[in-house]
mmCIF file of C-alpha atoms in Angstrom:
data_model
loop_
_atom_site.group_PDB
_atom_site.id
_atom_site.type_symbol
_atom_site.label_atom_id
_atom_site.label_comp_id
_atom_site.label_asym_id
_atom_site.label_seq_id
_atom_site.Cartn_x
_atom_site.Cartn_y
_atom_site.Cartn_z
ATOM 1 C CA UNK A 156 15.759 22.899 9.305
ATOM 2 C CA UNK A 157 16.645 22.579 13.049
ATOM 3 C CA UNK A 158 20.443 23.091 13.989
ATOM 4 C CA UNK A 159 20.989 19.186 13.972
ATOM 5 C CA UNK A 160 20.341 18.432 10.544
ATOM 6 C CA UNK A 161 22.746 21.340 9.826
ATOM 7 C CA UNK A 162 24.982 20.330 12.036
ATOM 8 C CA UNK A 163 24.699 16.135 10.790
ATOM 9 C CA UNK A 164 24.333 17.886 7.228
ATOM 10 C CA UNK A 165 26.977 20.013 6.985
ATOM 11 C CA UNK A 166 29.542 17.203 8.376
ATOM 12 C CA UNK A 167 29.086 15.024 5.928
ATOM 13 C CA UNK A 168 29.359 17.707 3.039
ATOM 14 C CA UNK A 169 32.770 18.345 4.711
ATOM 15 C CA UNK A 170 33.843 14.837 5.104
ATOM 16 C CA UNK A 171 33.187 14.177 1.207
ATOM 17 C CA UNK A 172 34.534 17.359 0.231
ATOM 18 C CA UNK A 173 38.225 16.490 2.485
ATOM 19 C CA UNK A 174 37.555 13.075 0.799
ATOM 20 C CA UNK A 175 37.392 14.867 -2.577
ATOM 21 C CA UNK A 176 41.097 16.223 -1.693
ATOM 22 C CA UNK A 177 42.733 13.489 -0.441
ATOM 23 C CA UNK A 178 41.893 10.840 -3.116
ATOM 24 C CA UNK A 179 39.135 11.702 -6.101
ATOM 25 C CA UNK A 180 38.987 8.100 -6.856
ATOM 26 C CA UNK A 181 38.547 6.786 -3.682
ATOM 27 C CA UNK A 182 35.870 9.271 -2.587
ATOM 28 C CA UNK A 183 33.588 9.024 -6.277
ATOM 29 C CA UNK A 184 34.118 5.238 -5.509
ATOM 30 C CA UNK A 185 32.547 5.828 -1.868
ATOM 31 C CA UNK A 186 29.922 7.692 -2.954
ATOM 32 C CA UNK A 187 28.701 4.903 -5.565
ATOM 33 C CA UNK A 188 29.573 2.464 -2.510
ATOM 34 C CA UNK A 189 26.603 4.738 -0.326
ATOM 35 C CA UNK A 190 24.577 5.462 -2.970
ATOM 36 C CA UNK A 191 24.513 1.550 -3.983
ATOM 37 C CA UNK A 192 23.240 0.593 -0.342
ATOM 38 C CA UNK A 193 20.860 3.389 -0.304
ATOM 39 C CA UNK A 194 19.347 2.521 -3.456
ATOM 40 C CA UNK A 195 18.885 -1.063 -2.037
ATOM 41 C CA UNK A 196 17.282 -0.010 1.697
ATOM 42 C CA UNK A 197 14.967 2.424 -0.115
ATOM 43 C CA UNK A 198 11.997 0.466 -1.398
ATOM 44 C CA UNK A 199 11.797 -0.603 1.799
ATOM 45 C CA UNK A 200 12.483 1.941 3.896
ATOM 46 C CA UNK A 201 9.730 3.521 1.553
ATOM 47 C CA UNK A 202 6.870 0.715 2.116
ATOM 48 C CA UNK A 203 7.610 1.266 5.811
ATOM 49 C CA UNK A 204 7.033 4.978 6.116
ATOM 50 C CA UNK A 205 4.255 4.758 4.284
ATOM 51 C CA UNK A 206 2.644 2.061 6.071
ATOM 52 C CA UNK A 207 3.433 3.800 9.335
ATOM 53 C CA UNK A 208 1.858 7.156 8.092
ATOM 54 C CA UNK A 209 -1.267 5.677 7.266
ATOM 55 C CA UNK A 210 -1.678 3.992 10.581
ATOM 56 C CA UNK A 211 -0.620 6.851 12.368
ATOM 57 C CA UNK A 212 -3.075 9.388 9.616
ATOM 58 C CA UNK A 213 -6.243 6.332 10.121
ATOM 59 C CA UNK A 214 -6.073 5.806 14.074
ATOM 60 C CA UNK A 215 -7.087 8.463 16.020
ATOM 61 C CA UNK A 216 -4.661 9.457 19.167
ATOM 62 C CA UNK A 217 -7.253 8.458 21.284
ATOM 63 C CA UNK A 218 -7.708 4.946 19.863
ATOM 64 C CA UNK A 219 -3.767 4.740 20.206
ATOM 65 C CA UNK A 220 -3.461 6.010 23.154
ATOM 66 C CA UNK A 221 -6.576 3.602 24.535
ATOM 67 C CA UNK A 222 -4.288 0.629 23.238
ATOM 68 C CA UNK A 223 -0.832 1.796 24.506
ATOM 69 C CA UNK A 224 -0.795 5.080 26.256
ATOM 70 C CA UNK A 225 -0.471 5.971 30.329
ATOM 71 C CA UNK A 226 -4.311 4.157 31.300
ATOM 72 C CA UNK A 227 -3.419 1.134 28.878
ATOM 73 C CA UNK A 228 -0.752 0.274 31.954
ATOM 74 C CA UNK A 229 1.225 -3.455 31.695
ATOM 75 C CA UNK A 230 -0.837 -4.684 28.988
ATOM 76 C CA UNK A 231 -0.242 -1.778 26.529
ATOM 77 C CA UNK A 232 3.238 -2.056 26.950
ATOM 78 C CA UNK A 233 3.123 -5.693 26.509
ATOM 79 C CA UNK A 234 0.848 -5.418 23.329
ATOM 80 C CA UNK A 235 3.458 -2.555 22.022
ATOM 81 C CA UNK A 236 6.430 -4.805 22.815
ATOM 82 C CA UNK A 237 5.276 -7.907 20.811
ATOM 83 C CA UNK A 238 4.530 -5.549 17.489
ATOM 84 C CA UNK A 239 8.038 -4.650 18.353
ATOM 85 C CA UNK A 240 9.156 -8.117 18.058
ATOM 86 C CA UNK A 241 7.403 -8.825 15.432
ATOM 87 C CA UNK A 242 7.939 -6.024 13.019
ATOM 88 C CA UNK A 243 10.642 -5.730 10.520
ATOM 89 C CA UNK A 244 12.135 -2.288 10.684
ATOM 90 C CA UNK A 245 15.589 -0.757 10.975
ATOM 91 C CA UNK A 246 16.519 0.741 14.239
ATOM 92 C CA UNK A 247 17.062 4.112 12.103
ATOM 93 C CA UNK A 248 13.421 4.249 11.318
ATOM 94 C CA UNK A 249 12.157 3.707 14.741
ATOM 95 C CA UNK A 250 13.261 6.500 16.026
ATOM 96 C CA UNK A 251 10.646 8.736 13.496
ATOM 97 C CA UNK A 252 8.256 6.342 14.529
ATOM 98 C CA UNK A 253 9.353 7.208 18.117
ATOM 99 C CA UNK A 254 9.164 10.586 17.555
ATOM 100 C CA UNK A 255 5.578 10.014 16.108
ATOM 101 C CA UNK A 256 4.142 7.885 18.830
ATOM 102 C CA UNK A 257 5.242 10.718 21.687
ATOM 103 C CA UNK A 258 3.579 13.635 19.967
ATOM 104 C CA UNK A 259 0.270 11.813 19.881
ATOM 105 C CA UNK A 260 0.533 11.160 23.467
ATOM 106 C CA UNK A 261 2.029 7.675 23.834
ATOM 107 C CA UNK A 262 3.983 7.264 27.260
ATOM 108 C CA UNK A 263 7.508 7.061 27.025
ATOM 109 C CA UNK A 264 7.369 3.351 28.522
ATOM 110 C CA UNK A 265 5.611 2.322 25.741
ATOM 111 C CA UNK A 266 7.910 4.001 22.937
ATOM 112 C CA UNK A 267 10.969 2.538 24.932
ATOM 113 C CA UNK A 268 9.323 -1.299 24.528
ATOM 114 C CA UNK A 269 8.538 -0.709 21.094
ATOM 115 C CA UNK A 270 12.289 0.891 20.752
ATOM 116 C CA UNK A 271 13.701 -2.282 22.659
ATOM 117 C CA UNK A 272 12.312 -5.419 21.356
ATOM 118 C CA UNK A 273 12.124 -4.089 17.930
ATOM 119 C CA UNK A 274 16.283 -4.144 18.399
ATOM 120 C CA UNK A 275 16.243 -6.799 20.534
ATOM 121 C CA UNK A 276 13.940 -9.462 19.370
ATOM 122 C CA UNK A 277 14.433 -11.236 16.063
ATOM 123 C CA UNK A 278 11.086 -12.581 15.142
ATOM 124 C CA UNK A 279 11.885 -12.948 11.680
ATOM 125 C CA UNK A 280 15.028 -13.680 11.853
ATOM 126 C CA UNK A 281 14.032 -16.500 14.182
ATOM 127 C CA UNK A 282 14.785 -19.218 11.436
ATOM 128 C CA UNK A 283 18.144 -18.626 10.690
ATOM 129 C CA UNK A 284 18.975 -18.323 14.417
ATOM 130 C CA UNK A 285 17.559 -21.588 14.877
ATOM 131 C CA UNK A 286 19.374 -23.054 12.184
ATOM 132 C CA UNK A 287 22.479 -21.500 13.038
ATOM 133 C CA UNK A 288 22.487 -21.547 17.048
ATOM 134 C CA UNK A 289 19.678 -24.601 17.778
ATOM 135 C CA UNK A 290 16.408 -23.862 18.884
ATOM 136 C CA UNK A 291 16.308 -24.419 22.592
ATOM 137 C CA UNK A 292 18.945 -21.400 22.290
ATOM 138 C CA UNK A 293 17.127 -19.446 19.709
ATOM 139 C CA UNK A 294 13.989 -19.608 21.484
ATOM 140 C CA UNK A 295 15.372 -18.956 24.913
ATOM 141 C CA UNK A 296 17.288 -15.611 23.617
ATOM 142 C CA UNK A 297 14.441 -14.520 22.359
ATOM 143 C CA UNK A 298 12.488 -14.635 25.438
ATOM 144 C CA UNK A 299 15.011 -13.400 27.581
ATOM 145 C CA UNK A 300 15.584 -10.036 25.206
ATOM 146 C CA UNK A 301 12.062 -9.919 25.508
ATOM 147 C CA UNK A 302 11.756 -9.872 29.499
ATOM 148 C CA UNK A 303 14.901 -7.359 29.431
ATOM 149 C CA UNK A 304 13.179 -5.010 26.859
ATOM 150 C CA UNK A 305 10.096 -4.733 29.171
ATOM 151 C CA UNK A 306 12.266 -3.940 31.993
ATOM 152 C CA UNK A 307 13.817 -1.733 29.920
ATOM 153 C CA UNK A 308 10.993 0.109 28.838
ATOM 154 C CA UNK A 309 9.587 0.196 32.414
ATOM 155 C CA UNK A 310 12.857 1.381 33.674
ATOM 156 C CA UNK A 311 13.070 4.229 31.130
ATOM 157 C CA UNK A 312 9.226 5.256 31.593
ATOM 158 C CA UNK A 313 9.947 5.968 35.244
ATOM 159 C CA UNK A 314 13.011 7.509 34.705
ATOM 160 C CA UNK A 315 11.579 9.829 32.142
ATOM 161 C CA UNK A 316 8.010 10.854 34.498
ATOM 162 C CA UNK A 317 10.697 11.573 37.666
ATOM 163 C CA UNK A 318 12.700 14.067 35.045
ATOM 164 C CA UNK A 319 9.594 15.525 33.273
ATOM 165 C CA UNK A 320 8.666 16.547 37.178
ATOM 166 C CA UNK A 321 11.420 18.002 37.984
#
């Protein structure tokens, strides 16, 4: 284990453990609270990694990199950006993903779009927004968020090759 998951670790064992001193109730109570909601994101959260373990175990870097590394330029990022916005998946997993994408060679631009519309876009959410906000506005948000996430992502890919050469 790395010193941040000791660090993240060990935080929360002291939090529940002043918790535990304050008020017993209260803190078994919060732990049934957490371990409620984790018990509802995990089949999900579950289906998720798995499907993004065999995609990343199946394709070969090289194929993924061909699709939406450095030479895959503005259409790459474009193609990475709308399975961003279409995609389902908490901002908390992402960031594995993220993780996973980099170390088989993906360019930071791309990550960042994925990162950005995945947060930003709310493909299937879409309905709901409609129903609740009209769909001129729905549809318009959407494509905005979606122009901002690419700028975004091209924004952080420079920024990231100017501090990798420094």
């Amino acid at each position: 284990m790395n010193a941040v998951v000791l660090l993240i670790n060990g935080t929360a064992l002291a939090g529940i453990l002043v918790a535990f001193m304050d008020d017993q109730e209260k803190a078994i109570l919060s732990i049934k609270i957490a371990f409620k909601g984790f018990m509802q994101i995990l089949p999900v959260t579950l289906i998720i990694l798995i499907v993004i373990a065999l995609l990343l175990g199946f394709v070969s870097p090289d194929n993924l990199s061909g699709f939406i590394g450095q030479q895959s330029g503005l259409g790459g990022i474009l193609l990475i950006g709308v399975a961003g916005a279409i995609m389902h998946i908490p901002a908390i997993l992402s960031f594995p993903l993220a993780a996973s994408l980099l170390e088989k060679g993906i360019s930071y631009t791309a990550v960042a779009a994925l990162i950005t519309t995945l947060t930003m876009i709310g493909t299937v959410t879409l309905p709901l927004e409609i129903r609740q906000l009209g769909k001129k506005f729905a549809l318009l948000r959407n494509g905005i968020s979606f122009v901002i996430a690419i700028v975004i992502a091209l924004i952080v890919g420079v920024a990231m090759e100017a501090t990798l050469w420094q």
